Structures are given as C-alpha cells and as structure tokens.
Amino acid sequence: MTTLLTETEITALLDKLTEAIAADCPTEYGEIALIGIRSRGELLACRLAERLARRLGTELPYGALDITLYRDDLEQAEPDRQPAVRTTEIPFDIEGRFIILVDDVLNTGRSVRAALNALADLGRPQAIRLAVLVDRGRRELPIRADYVGMETTVPIEQRVNVFLQETDGRDEVVVE
Amino acid sequence: MPYNATPSAANRADRFIWRRKHLLGLRDLSREELLHVLDTAEGFKEISTRSIKKAPPLRGKVVVNLFFEDSTRTRNSFTLAANRLSADVLEFTATGSSISKGETLRDTARNLEAMGIDIVVIRHSAAGAPHLLSRCIDAAIVNAGDGQHEHPTQGLLDIFTIRELRGDLKGLKVAIVGDIAHSRVARSNIWGLHKLGAEVILVGPPTLMPASVEKLPVTVCHDFDAVIPEVDVMNMLRVQFERIGSTVFPSGREYSRLFGLTMDRLKRARKDVLVMHPGPVNRGMEIESEVADGPNSTILRQVSNGLAIRMAVLFLVNQAAALKEGTDKTP
C-alpha cells in the first residue's frame, strides 16, 4: 500500500478543482448545482459546494446520487460482494441546471455512465460536467472528465482507495 | 448534511450479502436480514417521487403475479413495484384460468416456468403453498400471503412505517388488535417486530386468538382499554367476515364496542400514537372513520411504503438469484 495523496495534497487539489469550476461556470447556463456519486463522491461534492460558495459568494445546492440500480454489473455479482442500494437525495430540481457531477476516482467510466442514466431519469439539466479527484485511466467507455484533480496510471490489479475525514476519520488516497 | 443514511447503516449494507432467493416469511429472517430489507427499501422510496418513476434493475426479467385469492392492493402494489423496476409482469388469476380446469399448483408453475419467468409472486389460501413452489421450480418466490400463515411484505411495510416515524423499533410497544387467529398479517408482524426488539401485545376476544398463542413471543390482553394508554402503535386488523363464521362474537356492534378504535378511545392514547391498518378498512367496525382519516393514521403512508418494500424485495431476491454459488439458505 502506497500513499498517492496526503491530506495537504487533497486540499490543494480541491482548491484547484474549485478554481477550474469557478472559471468555467458560464452565466448563460442555468444555476450551478453539485451532485456527488455515493459514497465518496457525495462527500467531495459537499466540500466543493462549500468552497465554490465562498469563491462565488453564493450558496450552491448539492445532492447525493446512488447509482446501484443503474449499474451494468448487477448480473455479474461475485460471491463475496453485492452492491447495496442507498438513497438518492437531491433536494432540488435538476431541470435546466448546470450540474457538476462529482466522483472520487475515474476509472472504467462505468459508474459515470450509470450516473448519467440515473440523472436522465430525474430530469433534463442544461448541461452536465464531470469533476473527479483522481483519474487513473483505463477507460472502458467513451467518457472523460472536465475537471481533474490528478491524473495517474495505476496497474490494473491495484485499487485506488479514497479515505475521507467524514466517514474514515482521515484524508488520504492510497494505492493498494 | 441533509443525508439521513448514517455511516453505520451504509457500512452495514456494504458488508452484507443477501442470499435469499425466496421470501417466504419473516419468521425465517435474521435481524440483520430484516434490517437489510428495510435499509434497501429506503433507497426505493425516491423512485416514486420522480416524474420518471422507473429504474432499470429488473430489465428483461419476468415477474408473474400468481394469485389464487382475491387481492386488490397487494396485487396492484406488486405489479407497480415490478413495473417501476422495469420488469415485465404477467398477471395470472385463478378464476378464468386452467386452475378452474383442475390443474395443480405444481403444473401451473411448471408451465409458467417453461415460458421463462424469473420471479413468482404468489398468494394462496393454503399455508405453505409458496414453500412448495420454491421446491419445485427454479424461479425466485415471493410470498404475497399464504392462508393464515404469513404475509411478509405487509409485515415489512408495517415495520418500515413504524421505523420511518419512530426511528427505532427497540423498546416500542405495539398492539395488534382484532382477529389475530385468521391474520397472516399479524403473524408476519409478530416475528419481524420481535426480532427488532419491539414488544408485541395481542388484543382481541379469546375466540379470535390463535390456537397456540403461548408459543408466540407476545403478551395477550383481552381488554383493549387497559392497553391503550401504554402503547406506541396500534395496528387495527380488519375483521375478516369472509373467513370467520358468526359464532366467534355475538355481533358486529358488540365487536366494535369492545375492540373498535373510536375517537373516544384515541383520546386516551399517547398523543403521538401511530394508528395502522393493513386495509381494506371496515369503517365503523374495527376503526372509526374519523380515526382512520385523522392525524395519527398511517394508513396511506403504509400503502406508499408498501411499494418501496416490494421494490426492495423484488430487487433483493433477484440479486440473490444472480449470486454465482448456490448459496441460498432457504430450504
């Protein structure tokens, strides 16, 4: 297990993402809102919403999206793992908004595909952008992120795990 | 944070693997399994609030509603739940079918299975019919009420509704009032509530208590008025005229005088008491209209929650069916 990002580096990357999103948020789009993919993406969306609120001087709504029902591997369940359904909690109408979809790690692109389909069932946003903390490559679908904290290449057999204060008691990204 | 999914619930769900391809009754379920169904159902509530009330997890699956007994709300609820998960639903009713031509349950099921079905939702007047079915066909089986045995999804939706409004079942006092003897709803509630730490009090005339009530994890009281002030929940069962003869109590009026939930009785209960009813309601018999429509009533909330529970159950049995190993624990 090696540390990919320390707490200080994560903070710096969140600042970088905040700046990139703020610089890119065109006023001709609808109101900005952040939606994080459960579970780590949701926490990052919450943090980015706070930073963006300070940067832009206005409160930004944010929510959490559970993508379990939209996964494409429900029928390939392994004996020791089973995705659990959680709640989707988006306390605003996504119709016509400028949505920043947030996830911790971008890998195959399959979670993002699931999230896009889930969002389509919730309404029709003006636009959707993707922000990720770490892009580890190895895409299996034609998906790319608009805002990337860090790009890195990690061997296929290794996992990138993100630990966040809110649920794990510390901020750290590790490769194991 | 606006989110109510606590880390503990999320962690619990992460570690858990649901292995039951059949939901036959709540008596078989462990506390962890019960909690997993309830937690899963939380995630399905939101679907019914959207403009597009549909999600894709059962796309391409076929759910058969195999109902040998009359039912309106349970059947509709299962149909809608299956539709919202994008399954195809085959409606099978005993009247007007080959059942009336003498086909056996086993043959009916095998014929349905030959059409390539995945989940059978069965209601039958004989206790154990879903169990029999689970042994003779490959599809996942969900019990939608078997005789006087169990009605697990009703028990689950009742418990889900209590947990939604009270947070935790532990230590709650729940009175189940009325015709316990003929009630599969009561039985499923008793097992589920007991495992989650609630105290169950059965209330009704001795003639409507089940034969071996002393073997159930409950206390029994024949005096409704004595119980009213101390309970958190009153689940008012329907008096099942179609199942009982006229001998169990002298008259409807007498029953309602002793065991009907009137406004007068409600005034002596806790202010926040939950008044539940599995429906259909005999207004003026087991419950007064004003109570059924009043602020303590959870009747319509139970119906909405029933959809979420049934979506969760259909999703879970399908998830268990997809597990690679033959890890189903049910007999």
Coordinates of C-alpha atoms in Angstrom, one line a residue:
Chain A
M1 CA 0.0 0.0 0.0
T2 CA 1.4 3.4 -1.0
T3 CA 0.1 6.8 -0.4
L4 CA -0.9 8.6 -3.5
L5 CA -2.2 11.8 -1.9
T6 CA -1.8 13.2 1.6
E7 CA -4.3 15.4 3.4
T8 CA -2.5 18.6 2.3
E9 CA -2.4 17.4 -1.3
I10 CA -6.1 16.6 -1.3
T11 CA -6.8 20.0 0.0
A12 CA -4.7 21.6 -2.8
L13 CA -6.5 19.5 -5.4
L14 CA -9.9 20.5 -4.1
D15 CA -8.8 24.2 -4.4
K16 CA -7.6 23.5 -7.9
L17 CA -10.9 21.9 -8.8
T18 CA -12.8 24.8 -7.2
E19 CA -10.9 27.3 -9.3
A20 CA -11.3 25.3 -12.5
I21 CA -15.1 25.0 -12.0
A22 CA -15.5 28.7 -11.0
A23 CA -13.5 29.9 -14.0
D24 CA -15.6 27.7 -16.3
C25 CA -19.1 28.4 -14.9
P26 CA -20.7 30.4 -17.6
T27 CA -23.5 32.6 -16.7
E28 CA -25.5 31.6 -19.7
Y29 CA -26.1 28.2 -18.2
G30 CA -28.7 27.7 -15.5
E31 CA -27.9 27.8 -11.9
I32 CA -25.0 25.6 -10.8
A33 CA -25.6 22.6 -8.6
L34 CA -23.3 19.7 -7.5
I35 CA -24.3 16.1 -7.4
G36 CA -21.9 13.5 -5.9
I37 CA -21.9 9.8 -6.6
R38 CA -22.4 7.8 -3.4
S39 CA -20.5 7.5 -1.3
R40 CA -17.1 9.3 -1.6
G41 CA -18.3 11.5 -4.5
E42 CA -21.1 12.8 -2.3
L43 CA -18.6 14.0 0.4
L44 CA -16.4 15.6 -2.2
A45 CA -19.4 17.3 -3.7
C46 CA -20.3 18.7 -0.3
R47 CA -16.8 20.1 0.1
L48 CA -16.6 21.6 -3.3
A49 CA -20.0 23.2 -2.8
E50 CA -18.7 24.9 0.3
R51 CA -15.6 26.1 -1.5
L52 CA -17.5 27.3 -4.5
A53 CA -19.9 29.1 -2.3
R54 CA -17.0 31.1 -0.8
R55 CA -15.4 31.6 -4.1
L56 CA -18.6 32.8 -5.9
G57 CA -20.2 34.4 -3.0
T58 CA -23.4 32.4 -3.4
E59 CA -24.8 29.2 -1.9
L60 CA -24.8 26.2 -4.2
P61 CA -27.2 23.4 -3.8
Y62 CA -25.7 19.9 -3.7
G63 CA -27.1 16.3 -3.5
A64 CA -26.1 12.6 -3.4
L65 CA -26.8 10.2 -6.2
D66 CA -27.0 6.4 -5.7
I67 CA -26.2 4.6 -8.9
T68 CA -26.8 1.0 -7.8
L69 CA -30.0 0.5 -9.8
Y70 CA -28.3 1.7 -12.9
R71 CA -25.1 -0.4 -12.7
D72 CA -24.4 -2.7 -15.6
D73 CA -22.8 -5.4 -13.4
L74 CA -25.8 -6.4 -11.2
E75 CA -26.0 -9.7 -13.0
Q76 CA -22.2 -10.4 -12.6
A77 CA -22.4 -10.3 -8.9
E78 CA -19.5 -12.0 -7.2
P79 CA -20.0 -14.4 -4.2
D80 CA -18.3 -12.1 -1.8
R81 CA -19.6 -8.8 -3.0
Q82 CA -23.0 -7.4 -3.6
P83 CA -23.8 -3.7 -4.3
A84 CA -26.2 -2.3 -1.7
V85 CA -29.0 0.2 -2.7
R86 CA -28.8 3.5 -0.8
T87 CA -30.8 6.7 -1.0
T88 CA -30.6 9.3 -3.7
E89 CA -31.0 12.6 -2.0
I90 CA -31.1 15.6 -4.3
P91 CA -33.1 18.3 -2.6
F92 CA -33.6 20.4 -5.7
D93 CA -35.0 20.0 -9.3
I94 CA -32.2 19.3 -11.7
E95 CA -34.2 20.6 -14.7
G96 CA -32.4 23.3 -16.6
R97 CA -29.5 23.5 -14.2
F98 CA -25.7 23.4 -14.8
I99 CA -24.8 20.1 -13.0
I100 CA -21.3 19.3 -11.8
L101 CA -21.2 15.5 -11.3
V102 CA -18.6 14.6 -8.7
D103 CA -16.8 11.3 -8.1
D104 CA -13.6 10.4 -6.3
V105 CA -11.9 8.1 -8.8
L106 CA -12.5 7.9 -12.6
N107 CA -11.5 4.5 -13.9
T108 CA -13.5 2.5 -16.4
G109 CA -16.2 5.2 -16.8
R110 CA -18.9 2.7 -16.0
S111 CA -20.0 4.5 -12.8
V112 CA -20.3 7.7 -14.7
R113 CA -22.3 6.1 -17.4
A114 CA -24.7 4.8 -14.7
A115 CA -24.9 8.2 -13.1
L116 CA -25.7 9.9 -16.4
N117 CA -28.6 7.4 -17.0
A118 CA -29.8 8.0 -13.4
L119 CA -29.7 11.7 -13.9
A120 CA -31.7 11.4 -17.1
D121 CA -34.5 9.8 -15.1
L122 CA -34.5 12.8 -12.8
G123 CA -34.9 15.5 -15.3
R124 CA -33.1 17.4 -18.1
P125 CA -30.3 19.6 -16.9
Q126 CA -29.0 22.3 -19.1
A127 CA -25.5 20.7 -19.1
I128 CA -23.6 18.1 -17.0
R129 CA -19.9 18.4 -16.3
L130 CA -17.7 15.8 -14.6
A131 CA -15.3 16.5 -11.8
V132 CA -13.0 13.9 -10.3
L133 CA -10.3 13.9 -7.7
V134 CA -8.2 11.2 -9.4
D135 CA -8.3 10.0 -13.0
R136 CA -6.5 6.6 -13.1
G137 CA -7.1 5.9 -16.8
R138 CA -8.0 2.5 -18.2
R139 CA -11.3 3.7 -19.6
E140 CA -13.8 1.1 -21.0
L141 CA -16.4 3.6 -22.2
P142 CA -16.0 6.9 -24.1
I143 CA -16.1 9.1 -21.1
R144 CA -13.8 11.9 -19.9
A145 CA -13.7 14.3 -17.0
D146 CA -14.0 18.1 -17.4
Y147 CA -12.2 18.9 -14.1
V148 CA -9.5 16.5 -12.9
G149 CA -7.6 16.9 -9.7
M150 CA -4.8 14.4 -10.5
E151 CA -4.0 12.1 -13.4
T152 CA -2.1 9.0 -12.8
T153 CA -1.6 5.5 -14.1
V154 CA -2.1 2.6 -11.8
P155 CA -1.7 -1.1 -12.7
I156 CA -4.9 -2.9 -13.4
E157 CA -4.7 -5.2 -10.4
Q158 CA -4.3 -2.4 -8.0
R159 CA -7.1 -0.3 -6.4
V160 CA -7.2 3.4 -5.7
N161 CA -8.9 3.9 -2.4
V162 CA -10.0 7.3 -1.2
F163 CA -10.4 7.9 2.6
L164 CA -12.2 11.0 3.8
Q165 CA -12.4 12.5 7.2
E166 CA -16.3 12.5 7.3
T167 CA -16.5 8.7 7.1
D168 CA -13.0 7.3 7.6
G169 CA -11.5 9.7 10.1
R170 CA -8.7 10.9 7.8
D171 CA -8.0 12.4 4.4
E172 CA -5.8 10.1 2.3
V173 CA -5.7 8.5 -1.1
V174 CA -3.8 5.2 -1.3
V175 CA -3.0 2.6 -4.0
E176 CA -3.2 -1.0 -2.8
Chain B
M1 CA -25.5 17.4 6.0
P2 CA -29.0 16.7 4.7
Y3 CA -28.4 13.0 4.3
N4 CA -30.1 10.6 6.7
A5 CA -28.2 7.5 5.6
T6 CA -26.0 7.2 8.6
P7 CA -22.5 5.8 8.2
S8 CA -23.5 2.8 10.3
A9 CA -26.4 1.9 8.0
A10 CA -24.2 2.4 5.0
N11 CA -21.4 0.2 6.4
R12 CA -23.8 -2.4 7.4
A13 CA -25.2 -2.6 3.9
D14 CA -21.7 -2.7 2.4
R15 CA -20.7 -5.8 4.3
F16 CA -24.0 -7.6 3.9
I17 CA -24.7 -10.2 1.2
W18 CA -28.4 -11.0 0.7
R19 CA -28.6 -14.8 -0.2
R20 CA -32.3 -15.5 -0.1
K21 CA -33.8 -16.2 -3.5
H22 CA -37.2 -16.7 -1.9
L23 CA -39.0 -14.5 0.6
L24 CA -41.4 -17.0 2.3
G25 CA -41.9 -15.5 5.7
L26 CA -40.4 -13.2 8.3
R27 CA -40.1 -16.0 10.8
D28 CA -37.0 -17.3 8.9
L29 CA -35.3 -14.0 8.6
S30 CA -32.5 -12.9 10.9
R31 CA -32.4 -9.4 12.5
E32 CA -29.6 -8.5 10.0
E33 CA -31.7 -9.6 7.1
L34 CA -34.7 -7.7 8.2
L35 CA -32.6 -4.5 8.6
H36 CA -31.1 -5.1 5.2
V37 CA -34.6 -5.2 3.6
L38 CA -35.6 -2.0 5.4
D39 CA -32.4 -0.2 4.6
T40 CA -32.7 -1.2 0.9
A41 CA -36.3 0.0 0.8
E42 CA -35.2 3.4 1.9
G43 CA -33.4 3.7 -1.5
F44 CA -36.5 2.9 -3.4
K45 CA -38.8 5.5 -1.9
E46 CA -37.4 8.2 -4.0
I47 CA -38.3 6.5 -7.3
S48 CA -42.0 7.1 -6.6
T49 CA -41.4 10.8 -6.2
R50 CA -39.8 11.4 -9.6
S51 CA -41.5 12.5 -12.8
I52 CA -40.0 9.3 -14.4
K53 CA -41.0 6.7 -11.9
K54 CA -38.8 4.0 -13.2
A55 CA -35.4 2.4 -12.7
P56 CA -33.8 -0.3 -14.8
P57 CA -32.5 -3.1 -12.4
L58 CA -35.0 -5.8 -13.5
R59 CA -35.0 -5.0 -17.2
G60 CA -35.6 -8.2 -19.2
K61 CA -36.9 -10.1 -16.1
V62 CA -40.4 -11.5 -16.0
V63 CA -42.4 -11.3 -12.8
V64 CA -45.6 -13.4 -12.5
N65 CA -48.4 -12.4 -10.2
L66 CA -49.8 -15.8 -9.3
F67 CA -52.9 -15.0 -7.3
F68 CA -55.2 -17.8 -6.2
E69 CA -57.1 -15.5 -3.8
D70 CA -58.7 -12.1 -4.2
S71 CA -56.5 -9.1 -3.7
T72 CA -56.6 -5.6 -4.9
R73 CA -53.9 -3.6 -3.2
T74 CA -51.2 -6.2 -2.7
R75 CA -51.5 -7.3 -6.3
N76 CA -51.5 -3.8 -7.7
S77 CA -48.7 -2.9 -5.4
F78 CA -46.5 -5.8 -6.6
T79 CA -47.4 -5.0 -10.2
L80 CA -46.5 -1.4 -9.9
A81 CA -43.3 -2.3 -8.0
A82 CA -42.2 -4.7 -10.7
N83 CA -43.1 -2.1 -13.4
R84 CA -41.0 0.6 -11.7
L85 CA -38.1 -1.8 -11.7
S86 CA -38.6 -2.3 -15.5
A87 CA -39.6 -6.0 -15.2
D88 CA -42.3 -7.4 -17.4
V89 CA -45.3 -8.6 -15.4
L90 CA -47.6 -11.5 -16.2
E91 CA -50.9 -11.4 -14.4
F92 CA -52.3 -14.8 -13.5
T93 CA -55.6 -15.2 -11.8
A94 CA -57.1 -18.4 -10.6
T95 CA -60.6 -17.6 -11.9
G96 CA -60.8 -18.0 -15.7
S97 CA -57.6 -19.9 -15.8
S98 CA -56.6 -23.5 -16.1
I99 CA -56.9 -23.7 -12.3
S100 CA -60.6 -23.9 -12.7
K101 CA -60.0 -26.8 -15.1
G102 CA -58.3 -28.8 -12.3
E103 CA -54.6 -28.1 -12.9
T104 CA -52.4 -28.5 -9.9
L105 CA -50.3 -25.7 -8.4
R106 CA -47.1 -27.6 -9.4
D107 CA -48.3 -28.0 -13.1
T108 CA -49.4 -24.4 -13.3
A109 CA -46.0 -23.2 -12.0
R110 CA -44.0 -25.5 -14.3
N111 CA -46.0 -24.3 -17.3
L112 CA -45.3 -20.7 -16.4
E113 CA -41.7 -21.5 -15.9
A114 CA -41.4 -23.0 -19.3
M115 CA -42.2 -19.5 -20.6
G116 CA -39.0 -18.3 -19.0
I117 CA -40.0 -16.4 -15.8
D118 CA -37.7 -15.2 -13.1
I119 CA -39.8 -14.3 -10.1
V120 CA -43.2 -15.6 -8.9
V121 CA -45.3 -13.6 -6.5
I122 CA -47.8 -16.0 -5.1
R123 CA -50.9 -15.6 -3.0
H124 CA -52.7 -18.8 -2.0
S125 CA -55.3 -19.9 0.5
A126 CA -53.2 -22.8 1.6
A127 CA -50.4 -22.1 4.1
G128 CA -47.1 -23.4 2.7
A129 CA -48.0 -23.1 -1.0
P130 CA -45.1 -20.7 -1.6
H131 CA -42.7 -23.1 0.1
L132 CA -44.0 -26.0 -2.1
L133 CA -43.5 -23.8 -5.2
S134 CA -39.9 -22.9 -4.1
R135 CA -39.0 -26.5 -4.1
C136 CA -40.5 -27.5 -7.5
I137 CA -39.4 -24.6 -9.7
D138 CA -36.2 -22.6 -10.3
A139 CA -37.7 -19.1 -10.2
A140 CA -37.4 -16.9 -7.1
I141 CA -40.6 -17.0 -5.0
V142 CA -42.2 -14.1 -3.0
N143 CA -45.0 -14.9 -0.7
A144 CA -47.8 -12.4 -1.0
G145 CA -49.9 -14.1 1.6
D146 CA -50.4 -17.8 2.3
G147 CA -53.5 -18.9 4.2
Q148 CA -53.3 -17.9 7.8
H149 CA -49.5 -18.3 7.8
E150 CA -47.6 -15.2 6.7
H151 CA -47.8 -12.1 4.6
P152 CA -44.1 -11.0 4.8
T153 CA -44.2 -7.8 2.6
Q154 CA -47.1 -6.5 4.7
G155 CA -45.2 -7.1 7.9
L156 CA -42.2 -5.4 6.4
L157 CA -44.1 -2.4 5.3
D158 CA -45.7 -2.0 8.7
I159 CA -42.3 -2.2 10.4
F160 CA -40.8 0.1 7.8
T161 CA -43.5 2.7 8.5
I162 CA -43.0 2.5 12.3
R163 CA -39.2 2.8 11.9
E164 CA -39.7 5.8 9.5
L165 CA -41.8 7.6 12.1
R166 CA -40.1 6.5 15.3
G167 CA -36.5 5.9 14.2
D168 CA -36.0 2.6 16.0
L169 CA -38.2 -0.4 16.9
K170 CA -36.3 -1.2 20.1
G171 CA -38.5 -0.9 23.2
L172 CA -41.6 0.2 21.3
K173 CA -44.9 -1.3 22.5
V174 CA -47.0 -2.4 19.5
A175 CA -50.6 -3.6 20.0
I176 CA -52.1 -5.8 17.3
V177 CA -55.8 -5.6 17.7
G178 CA -58.6 -7.8 16.4
D179 CA -58.8 -11.1 14.5
I180 CA -55.4 -12.5 15.2
A181 CA -56.4 -16.1 14.6
H182 CA -57.1 -15.6 10.9
S183 CA -54.4 -13.0 10.3
R184 CA -51.2 -13.7 8.4
V185 CA -50.5 -10.0 8.7
A186 CA -50.4 -10.4 12.5
R187 CA -48.0 -13.3 12.2
S188 CA -45.5 -11.6 10.0
N189 CA -45.7 -8.5 12.2
I190 CA -45.1 -10.6 15.3
W191 CA -41.9 -12.2 14.0
G192 CA -40.5 -9.1 12.5
L193 CA -41.3 -6.8 15.4
H194 CA -40.0 -9.3 18.0
K195 CA -36.6 -9.7 16.2
L196 CA -36.2 -6.0 16.0
G197 CA -36.7 -5.5 19.7
A198 CA -40.3 -4.3 19.9
E199 CA -42.8 -5.7 22.4
V200 CA -45.9 -7.1 20.8
I201 CA -49.3 -7.1 22.7
L202 CA -52.1 -9.1 21.0
V203 CA -55.5 -7.6 21.8
G204 CA -58.9 -9.2 20.9
P205 CA -61.6 -11.6 22.1
P206 CA -60.3 -15.1 23.2
T207 CA -62.2 -16.6 20.3
L208 CA -60.0 -14.7 17.8
M209 CA -56.7 -15.6 19.4
P210 CA -54.6 -18.2 17.5
A211 CA -54.6 -21.8 18.9
S212 CA -51.1 -21.9 20.3
V213 CA -50.7 -18.3 21.2
E214 CA -48.5 -19.1 24.2
K215 CA -45.8 -20.2 21.8
L216 CA -45.6 -16.8 20.1
P217 CA -43.2 -14.1 21.5
V218 CA -46.1 -11.9 22.6
T219 CA -48.3 -11.0 25.6
V220 CA -52.1 -11.3 25.2
C221 CA -54.7 -8.9 26.6
H222 CA -58.5 -9.2 26.1
D223 CA -59.1 -5.7 27.4
F224 CA -58.4 -3.1 24.8
D225 CA -59.0 -0.1 27.1
A226 CA -56.3 -1.4 29.5
V227 CA -53.7 -1.4 26.8
I228 CA -54.5 1.9 25.0
P229 CA -52.6 4.4 27.3
E230 CA -49.3 2.5 27.2
V231 CA -48.7 1.6 23.5
D232 CA -46.8 3.4 20.8
V233 CA -48.5 1.7 17.9
M234 CA -52.0 0.2 17.4
N235 CA -52.3 -2.0 14.4
M236 CA -56.0 -2.5 13.8
L237 CA -56.6 -5.6 11.9
R238 CA -59.5 -6.0 9.5
V239 CA -62.4 -8.2 10.8
Q240 CA -62.4 -10.8 8.1
F241 CA -66.0 -11.6 7.6
E242 CA -65.2 -13.9 4.7
R243 CA -63.1 -16.1 6.8
I244 CA -65.0 -16.3 10.1
G245 CA -68.4 -17.7 10.9
S246 CA -70.9 -15.8 13.1
T247 CA -70.0 -17.8 16.2
V248 CA -66.8 -16.0 17.2
F249 CA -68.5 -12.9 18.5
P250 CA -72.2 -12.1 19.0
S251 CA -72.5 -9.1 16.7
G252 CA -70.5 -6.6 14.7
R253 CA -71.8 -3.9 17.1
E254 CA -70.5 -5.8 20.1
Y255 CA -67.1 -6.3 18.5
S256 CA -66.8 -2.6 17.7
R257 CA -67.9 -1.6 21.2
L258 CA -65.1 -3.7 22.7
F259 CA -62.3 -3.6 20.2
G260 CA -63.1 -0.8 17.7
L261 CA -60.8 2.2 17.7
T262 CA -63.1 5.2 18.3
M263 CA -62.2 8.9 18.8
D264 CA -63.1 8.4 22.4
R265 CA -60.5 5.7 22.8
L266 CA -57.9 7.5 20.8
K267 CA -58.1 10.4 23.3
R268 CA -56.8 8.1 26.0
A269 CA -53.8 7.0 23.9
R270 CA -50.4 8.7 23.7
K271 CA -50.6 11.9 21.6
D272 CA -48.2 10.5 19.0
V273 CA -49.6 7.0 18.9
L274 CA -49.4 5.5 15.4
V275 CA -52.7 4.1 14.2
M276 CA -52.1 1.5 11.5
H277 CA -54.4 -0.7 9.4
P278 CA -53.4 -3.1 6.6
G279 CA -56.6 -2.4 4.7
P280 CA -59.2 -2.7 3.4
V281 CA -60.9 -0.8 6.2
N282 CA -64.3 -1.7 7.6
R283 CA -65.2 1.8 8.6
G284 CA -67.2 1.9 11.8
M285 CA -66.2 -1.7 12.7
E286 CA -62.6 -2.0 13.8
I287 CA -61.9 1.7 13.3
E288 CA -64.0 4.8 13.2
S289 CA -63.8 6.9 10.1
E290 CA -62.6 10.0 11.9
V291 CA -59.7 8.0 13.4
A292 CA -58.8 6.3 10.0
D293 CA -58.6 9.7 8.4
G294 CA -57.1 11.5 11.4
P295 CA -53.6 12.8 12.1
N296 CA -52.4 9.6 13.9
S297 CA -53.4 7.4 11.0
T298 CA -50.6 5.9 8.9
I299 CA -52.9 4.1 6.5
L300 CA -52.0 5.9 3.3
R301 CA -48.3 6.1 4.3
Q302 CA -48.4 2.3 4.6
V303 CA -49.7 1.9 1.1
S304 CA -46.9 4.2 -0.3
N305 CA -44.2 2.4 1.8
G306 CA -45.6 -0.9 0.5
L307 CA -44.4 0.0 -3.0
A308 CA -40.9 0.7 -1.7
I309 CA -40.8 -2.5 0.3
R310 CA -42.0 -4.6 -2.6
M311 CA -39.5 -3.0 -5.0
A312 CA -36.7 -3.8 -2.5
V313 CA -37.9 -7.4 -2.1
L314 CA -38.1 -8.0 -5.9
F315 CA -34.7 -6.4 -6.3
L316 CA -33.1 -8.5 -3.5
V317 CA -34.5 -11.9 -4.5
N318 CA -33.2 -11.2 -8.0
Q319 CA -29.8 -10.2 -6.6
A320 CA -29.7 -13.4 -4.7
A321 CA -30.6 -15.4 -7.8
A322 CA -27.6 -13.8 -9.6
L323 CA -25.1 -14.9 -7.0
K324 CA -22.8 -17.3 -8.6
E325 CA -22.7 -20.0 -5.9
G326 CA -25.7 -22.0 -4.8
T327 CA -25.8 -20.0 -1.5
D328 CA -29.5 -19.9 -0.9
K329 CA -30.1 -20.7 2.7
T330 CA -33.8 -21.3 2.4
P331 CA -35.0 -24.9 2.3

